[in-house]
XYZ file of C-alpha atoms in Angstrom:
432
model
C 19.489 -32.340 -20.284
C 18.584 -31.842 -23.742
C 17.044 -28.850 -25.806
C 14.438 -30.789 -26.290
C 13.538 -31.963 -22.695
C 14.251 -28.028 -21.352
C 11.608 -27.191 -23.725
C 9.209 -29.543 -22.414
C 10.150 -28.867 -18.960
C 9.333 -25.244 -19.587
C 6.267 -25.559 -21.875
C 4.896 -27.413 -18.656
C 6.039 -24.898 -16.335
C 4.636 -22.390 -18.807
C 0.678 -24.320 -18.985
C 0.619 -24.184 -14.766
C 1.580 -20.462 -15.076
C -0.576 -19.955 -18.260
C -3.901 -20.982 -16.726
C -3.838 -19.005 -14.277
C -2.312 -15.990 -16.332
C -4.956 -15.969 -18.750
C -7.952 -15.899 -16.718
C -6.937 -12.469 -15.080
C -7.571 -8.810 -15.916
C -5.123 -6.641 -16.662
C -4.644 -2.698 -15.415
C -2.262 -0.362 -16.966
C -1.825 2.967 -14.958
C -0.673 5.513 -17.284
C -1.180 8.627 -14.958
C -2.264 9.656 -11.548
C -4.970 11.392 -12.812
C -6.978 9.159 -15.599
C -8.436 5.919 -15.022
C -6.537 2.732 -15.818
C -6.337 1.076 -18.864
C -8.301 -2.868 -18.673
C -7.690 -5.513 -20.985
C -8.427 -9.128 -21.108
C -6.547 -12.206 -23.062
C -8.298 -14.299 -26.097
C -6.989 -16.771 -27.397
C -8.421 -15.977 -30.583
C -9.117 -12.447 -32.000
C -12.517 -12.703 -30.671
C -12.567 -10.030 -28.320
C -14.145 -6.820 -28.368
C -11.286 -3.903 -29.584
C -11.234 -0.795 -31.202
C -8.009 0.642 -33.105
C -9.365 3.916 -31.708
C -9.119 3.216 -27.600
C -6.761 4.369 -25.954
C -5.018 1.120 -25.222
C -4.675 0.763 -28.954
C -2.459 3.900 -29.080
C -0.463 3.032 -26.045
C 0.648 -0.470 -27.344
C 0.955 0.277 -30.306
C 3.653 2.372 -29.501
C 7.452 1.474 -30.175
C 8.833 -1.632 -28.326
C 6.287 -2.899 -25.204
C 6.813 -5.222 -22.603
C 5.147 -5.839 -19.293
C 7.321 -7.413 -16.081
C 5.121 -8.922 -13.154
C 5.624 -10.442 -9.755
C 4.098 -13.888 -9.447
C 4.951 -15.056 -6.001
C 2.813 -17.567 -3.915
C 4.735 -15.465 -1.249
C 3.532 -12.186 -0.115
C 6.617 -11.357 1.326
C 9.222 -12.585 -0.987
C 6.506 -11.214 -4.142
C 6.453 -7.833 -2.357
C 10.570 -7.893 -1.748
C 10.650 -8.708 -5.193
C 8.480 -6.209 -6.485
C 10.490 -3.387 -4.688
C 13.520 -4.508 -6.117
C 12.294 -4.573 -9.541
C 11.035 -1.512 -9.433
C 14.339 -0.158 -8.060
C 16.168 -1.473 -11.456
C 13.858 -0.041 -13.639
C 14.415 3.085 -12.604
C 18.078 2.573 -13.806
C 16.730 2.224 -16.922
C 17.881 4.867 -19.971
C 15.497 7.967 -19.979
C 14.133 7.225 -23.414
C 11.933 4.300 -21.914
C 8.702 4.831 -19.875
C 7.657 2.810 -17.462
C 4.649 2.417 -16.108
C 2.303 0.405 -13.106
C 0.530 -2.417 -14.399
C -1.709 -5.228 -12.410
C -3.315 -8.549 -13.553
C -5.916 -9.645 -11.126
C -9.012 -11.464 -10.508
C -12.008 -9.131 -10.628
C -13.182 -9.013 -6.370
C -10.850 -11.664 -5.523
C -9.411 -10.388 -2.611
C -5.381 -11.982 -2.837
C -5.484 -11.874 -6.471
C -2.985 -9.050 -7.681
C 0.020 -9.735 -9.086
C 1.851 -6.150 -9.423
C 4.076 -5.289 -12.145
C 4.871 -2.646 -14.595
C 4.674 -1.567 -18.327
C 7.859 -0.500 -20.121
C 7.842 1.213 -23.611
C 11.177 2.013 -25.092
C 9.731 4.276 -28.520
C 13.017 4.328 -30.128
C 12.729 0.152 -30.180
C 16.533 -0.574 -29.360
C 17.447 -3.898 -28.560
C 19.163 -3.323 -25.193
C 16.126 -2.299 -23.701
C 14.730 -5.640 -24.242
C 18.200 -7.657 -23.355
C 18.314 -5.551 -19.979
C 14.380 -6.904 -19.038
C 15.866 -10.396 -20.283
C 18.480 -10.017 -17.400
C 15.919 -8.648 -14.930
C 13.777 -11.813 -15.322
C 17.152 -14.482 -15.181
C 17.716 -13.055 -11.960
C 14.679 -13.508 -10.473
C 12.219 -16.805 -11.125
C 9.091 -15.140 -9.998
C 9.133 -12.832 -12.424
C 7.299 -13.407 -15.859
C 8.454 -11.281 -18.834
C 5.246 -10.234 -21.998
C 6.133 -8.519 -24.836
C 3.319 -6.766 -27.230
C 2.927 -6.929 -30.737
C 0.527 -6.157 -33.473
C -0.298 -7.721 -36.627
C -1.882 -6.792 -39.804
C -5.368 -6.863 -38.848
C -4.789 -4.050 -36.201
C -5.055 -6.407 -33.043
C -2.622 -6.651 -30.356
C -0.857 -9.923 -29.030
C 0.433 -10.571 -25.843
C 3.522 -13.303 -25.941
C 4.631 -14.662 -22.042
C 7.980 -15.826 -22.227
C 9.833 -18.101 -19.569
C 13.344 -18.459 -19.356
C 14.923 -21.983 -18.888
C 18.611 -22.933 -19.053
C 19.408 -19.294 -19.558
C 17.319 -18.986 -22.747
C 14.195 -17.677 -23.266
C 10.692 -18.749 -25.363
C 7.861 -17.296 -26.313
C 5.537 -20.289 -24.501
C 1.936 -18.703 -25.399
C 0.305 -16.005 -27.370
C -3.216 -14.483 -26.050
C -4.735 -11.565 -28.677
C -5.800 -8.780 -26.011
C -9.633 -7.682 -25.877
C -11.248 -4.327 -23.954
C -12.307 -4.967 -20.665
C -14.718 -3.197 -18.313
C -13.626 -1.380 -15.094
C -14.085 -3.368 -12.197
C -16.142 -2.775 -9.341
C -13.415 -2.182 -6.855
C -10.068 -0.768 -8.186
C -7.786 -4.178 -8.325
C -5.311 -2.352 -6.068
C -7.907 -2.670 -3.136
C -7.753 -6.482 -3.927
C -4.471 -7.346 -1.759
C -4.552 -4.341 0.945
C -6.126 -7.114 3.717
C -3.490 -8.671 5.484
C -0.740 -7.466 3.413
C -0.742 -3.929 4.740
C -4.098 -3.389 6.850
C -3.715 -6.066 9.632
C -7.499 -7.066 11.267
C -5.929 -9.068 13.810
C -2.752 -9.074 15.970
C -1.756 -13.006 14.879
C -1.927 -11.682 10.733
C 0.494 -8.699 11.868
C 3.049 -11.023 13.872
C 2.899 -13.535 10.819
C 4.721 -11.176 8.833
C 7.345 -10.080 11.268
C 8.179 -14.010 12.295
C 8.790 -14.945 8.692
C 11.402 -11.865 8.405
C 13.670 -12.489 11.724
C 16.043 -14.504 9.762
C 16.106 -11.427 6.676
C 15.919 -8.678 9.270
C 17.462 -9.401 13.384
C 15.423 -6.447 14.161
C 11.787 -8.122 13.324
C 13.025 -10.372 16.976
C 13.332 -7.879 18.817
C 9.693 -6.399 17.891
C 8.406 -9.548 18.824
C 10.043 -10.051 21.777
C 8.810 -6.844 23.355
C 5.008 -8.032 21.825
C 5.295 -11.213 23.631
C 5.614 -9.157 26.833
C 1.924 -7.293 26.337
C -1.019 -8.756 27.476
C -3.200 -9.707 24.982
C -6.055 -10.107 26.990
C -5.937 -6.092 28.139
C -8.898 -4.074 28.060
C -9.508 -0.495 28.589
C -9.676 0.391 32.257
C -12.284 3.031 33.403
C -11.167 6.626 32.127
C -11.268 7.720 29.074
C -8.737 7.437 25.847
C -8.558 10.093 23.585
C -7.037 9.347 20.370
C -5.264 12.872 18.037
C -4.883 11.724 14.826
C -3.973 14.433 11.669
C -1.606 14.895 8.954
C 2.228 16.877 10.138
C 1.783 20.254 11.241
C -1.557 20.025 12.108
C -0.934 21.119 15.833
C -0.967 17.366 17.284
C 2.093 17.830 19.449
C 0.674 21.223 21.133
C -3.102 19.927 21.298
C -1.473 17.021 23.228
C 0.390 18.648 25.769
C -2.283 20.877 26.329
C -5.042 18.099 27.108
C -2.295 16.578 29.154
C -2.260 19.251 31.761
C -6.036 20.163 31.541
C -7.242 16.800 32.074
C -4.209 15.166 34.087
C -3.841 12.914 31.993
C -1.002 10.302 30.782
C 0.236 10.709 27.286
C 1.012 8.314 25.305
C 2.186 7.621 21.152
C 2.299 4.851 18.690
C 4.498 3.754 17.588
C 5.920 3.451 21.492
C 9.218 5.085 22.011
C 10.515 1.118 23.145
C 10.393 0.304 19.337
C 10.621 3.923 17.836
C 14.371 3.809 17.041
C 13.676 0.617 14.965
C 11.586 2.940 12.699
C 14.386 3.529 9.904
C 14.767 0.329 9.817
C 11.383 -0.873 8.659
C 10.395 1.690 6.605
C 13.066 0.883 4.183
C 11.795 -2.422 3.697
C 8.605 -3.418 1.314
C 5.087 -2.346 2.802
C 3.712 -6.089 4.228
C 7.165 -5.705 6.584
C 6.993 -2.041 7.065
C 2.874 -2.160 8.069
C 3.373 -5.554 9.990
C 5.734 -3.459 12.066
C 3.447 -0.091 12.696
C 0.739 -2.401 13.294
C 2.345 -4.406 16.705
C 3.408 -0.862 17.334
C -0.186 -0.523 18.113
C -0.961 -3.567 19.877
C 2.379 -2.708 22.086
C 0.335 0.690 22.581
C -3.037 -0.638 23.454
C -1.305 -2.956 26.613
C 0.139 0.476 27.936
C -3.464 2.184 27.483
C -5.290 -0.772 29.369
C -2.691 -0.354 32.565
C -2.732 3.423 32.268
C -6.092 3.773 31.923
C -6.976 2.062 35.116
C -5.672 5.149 36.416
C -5.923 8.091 34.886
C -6.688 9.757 31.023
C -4.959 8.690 28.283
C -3.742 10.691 25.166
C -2.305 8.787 22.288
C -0.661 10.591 19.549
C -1.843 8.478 16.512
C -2.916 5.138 16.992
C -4.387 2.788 14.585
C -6.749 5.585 12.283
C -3.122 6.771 11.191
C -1.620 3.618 10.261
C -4.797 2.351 8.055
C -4.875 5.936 6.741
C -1.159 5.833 5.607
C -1.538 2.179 4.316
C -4.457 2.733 2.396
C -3.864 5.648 0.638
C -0.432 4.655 -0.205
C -1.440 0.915 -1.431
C -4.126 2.820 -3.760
C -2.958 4.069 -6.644
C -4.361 6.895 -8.450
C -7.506 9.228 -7.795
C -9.406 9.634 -4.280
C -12.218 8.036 -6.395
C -10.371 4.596 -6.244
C -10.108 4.306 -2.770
C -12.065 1.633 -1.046
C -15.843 2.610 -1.096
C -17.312 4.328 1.959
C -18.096 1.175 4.898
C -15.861 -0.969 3.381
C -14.157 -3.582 5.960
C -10.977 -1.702 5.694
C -12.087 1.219 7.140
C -13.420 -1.095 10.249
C -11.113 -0.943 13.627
C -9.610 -4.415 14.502
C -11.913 -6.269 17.146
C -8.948 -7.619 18.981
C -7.267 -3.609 19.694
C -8.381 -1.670 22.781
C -10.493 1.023 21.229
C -10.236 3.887 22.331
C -13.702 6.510 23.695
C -12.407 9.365 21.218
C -10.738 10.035 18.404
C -9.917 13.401 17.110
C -8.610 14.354 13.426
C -7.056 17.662 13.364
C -7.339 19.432 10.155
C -5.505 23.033 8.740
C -6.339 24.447 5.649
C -2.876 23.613 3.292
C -1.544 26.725 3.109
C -1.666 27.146 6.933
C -0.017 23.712 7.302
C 2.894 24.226 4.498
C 3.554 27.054 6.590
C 4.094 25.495 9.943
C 6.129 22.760 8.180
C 8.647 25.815 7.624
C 9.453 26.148 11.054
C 10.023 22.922 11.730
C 13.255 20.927 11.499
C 12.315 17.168 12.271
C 13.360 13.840 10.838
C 9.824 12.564 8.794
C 9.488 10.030 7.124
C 9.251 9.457 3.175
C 5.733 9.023 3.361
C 5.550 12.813 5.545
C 7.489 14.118 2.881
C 5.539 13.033 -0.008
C 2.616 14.584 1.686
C 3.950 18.127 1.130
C 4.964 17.222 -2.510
C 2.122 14.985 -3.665
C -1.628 16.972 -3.474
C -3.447 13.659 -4.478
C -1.526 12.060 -1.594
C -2.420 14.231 0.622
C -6.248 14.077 -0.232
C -6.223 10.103 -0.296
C -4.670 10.250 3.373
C -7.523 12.866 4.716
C -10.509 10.906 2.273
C -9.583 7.585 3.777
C -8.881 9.249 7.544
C -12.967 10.409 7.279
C -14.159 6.957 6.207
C -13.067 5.218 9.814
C -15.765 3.798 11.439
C -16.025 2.433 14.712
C -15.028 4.824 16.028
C -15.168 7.040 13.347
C -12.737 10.259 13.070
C -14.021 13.713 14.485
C -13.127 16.197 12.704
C -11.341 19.117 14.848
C -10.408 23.100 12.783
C -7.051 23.443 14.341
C -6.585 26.381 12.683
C -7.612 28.648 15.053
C -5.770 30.005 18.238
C -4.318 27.468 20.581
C -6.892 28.312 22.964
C -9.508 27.932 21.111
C -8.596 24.508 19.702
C -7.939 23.541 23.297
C -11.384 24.467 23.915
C -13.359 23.007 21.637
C -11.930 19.658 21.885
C -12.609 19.904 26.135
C -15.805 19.788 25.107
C -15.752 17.449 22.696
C -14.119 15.507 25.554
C -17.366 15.829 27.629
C -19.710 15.245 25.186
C -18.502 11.790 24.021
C -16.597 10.694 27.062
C -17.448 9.968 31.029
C -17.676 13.188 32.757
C -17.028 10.996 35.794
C -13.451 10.551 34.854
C -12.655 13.610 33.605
């Protein structure tokens, strides 16, 4: 093949990838705490801009590229995405890195995740290295940033072909207005929040021949009965951050109410845990997720006979999901009644479900005394503040049911207490 006909190959390659490229926004997340940076492409210098904004100053500065993940498959785009990220953190100290999305504004599906890297003292390895990143892997595009002597920045979107790589087109950028939803919301649906049990399995089926493991979730899920429903005495659901007194609260309901206790996810899949919580989040919440459904099929035979406790059910793995897909403030969460917050119609729902709260001091505390394997995400809790408040905002936007909120700061006793009657206000006295 000649130069010639590689270029043409890739210029057409390039137009498919270009049309849909240049219709998106694009988000650049320089910190935790201020609101993202949106830009749009022109083709001329059109556009509104202003050498003043703060996206002026930011690509303006020193060399600028942007890497992205644009996979037609959400698993191989979100294996792809981790792994990217993983070699960017290799890179030297004097470059910055930084989240960046392009997206359709509301169109749910439509993020492509990447990230902005800025290397201020503009040496040349820094763009060879990205060069090698994208050779490696074909669904990554590679965007560099320049500006020109009217004060306007250019985006160029290279492809790579026969181990070289062209600028194929150049969009001016323009100032774009912040979107209704925060374009991280955009792909949380069936990626990480699962509304049915057939999305969740989806995931797990197209993994078996990646990870051995994923059959032997589905194995155990092909067991339940997915016809179950909840048998005539109540389920009580304890939901709550670590250290929040769910393991006590539990026991204690167990003996005062004779009832069976119960935990998602079940212990018959627990030791799988490490396992998926390594891998990207579509895996890792496909797995949590028929940890639930698993769960429910044990609450509809228990239930028949006795009170059920479950220590976290689904509240915790939407909570977890959410604010961990959602980067940022509190304030970009999904908006209050939003269908994430809305529990799956095909998953036994429970009569009650309690969210245990300590004030943080109280709860760092408690996390002192204890010794037990958590996971990253536990970890980060104690660490991260704005974590920590994402995971309690998003807990208190459930609905259906919706979270009650427990003080499980007091004594033992009391606790115990006030959630008995809790217990009889919301559930059958009957079959208590």
């Amino acid at each position: 093949m000649n130069v010639r006909c590689s270029f043409e190959m890739a210029h057409s390659l390039g137009s498919a990838l270009y049309r849909e490229w240049a219709k998106k926004i694009f988000a650049i997340e320089c910190s935790n705490n201020s609101e993202p940076l949106y830009f749009a492409l022109n083709p001329t210098s059109e556009g509104p801009w202003d050498e003043n904004s703060r996206l002026h100053q930011l690509l303006s500065r020193g060399q600028t590229y942007s890497v992205c993940i644009a996979s037609e498959n959400r698993i191989q785009g979100a294996e792809s995405y981790v792994h990217l990220r993983d070699k960017l953190t290799r890179l030297p100290e004097r470059c910055r890195v930084m989240e960046m999305m392009a997206f359709s504004p509301n169109k749910q599906g439509s993020l492509i995740k990447g990230f902005l890297v800025q290397d201020d003292q503009n040496f040349k390895e820094t763009e060879r290295l990205l060069q090698d990143l994208v050779r490696a892997n074909r669904q990554t595009t590679l965007c560099s940033y320049t500006g020109d002597d009217g004060g306007r920045i250019w985006q160029g979107l290279r492809l790579v072909t026969d181990g070289q790589e062209r600028e194929i087109f150049r969009n001016c950028i323009s100032l774009a207005e912040k979107p209704e939803l925060h374009p991280s919301v955009l792909n949380i649906k069936n990626s990480v929040i699962f509304c049915k049990y057939e999305d969740a399995y989806g995931v797990l089926e197209e993994c078996v021949d990646m990870i051995p493991k994923a059959k032997d979730v589905l194995q155990l899920v092909d067991q339940c009965d997915r016809t179950c429903r909840k048998g005539p005495f109540p389920v009580i659901v304890i939901e709550g951050l670590d250290a929040t007194g769910k393991s006590t609260l539990t026991e204690a309901l167990r003996n005062s109410i004779q009832a069976t206790l119960l935990k998602s996810p079940p212990d018959c899949i627990g030791h799988l845990r490490k396992t998926f919580d390594a891998k990207s989040p579509p895996i890792r919440r496909a797995f949590y997720a028929l940890g639930n459904y698993i769960t429910a099929s044990t609450i509809a035979n228990v239930s028949e006979k006795s009170p059920v406790i479950v220590d976290r059910f689904w509240h915790s793995t939407a909570a977890y999901a959410i604010a961990t897909e959602v980067s940022g403030k509190v304030e970009n969460l999904p908006p209050p009644h939003h269908e994430l917050y809305q529990w799956p119609q095909d998953l036994v729902q429970p009569d009650l479900v309690l969210l245990l709260t300590v004030d943080a001091e109280e709860r760092v505390r408690r996390l002192e005394r204890r010794g037990e394997m958590r996971t990253k995400e536990e970890i980060e809790l104690e660490a991260n503040s704005l974590f920590r408040q994402k995971v309690e905002a998003t807990y208190r936007r459930m609905e259906n049911p919706a979270c009650v909120v427990v003080d499980a700061g007091a004594s033992k006793e009391e606790v115990l207490q006030n959630v008995l009657l809790l217990i009889d206000k919301h559930c059958d006295n009957e079959q208590t």
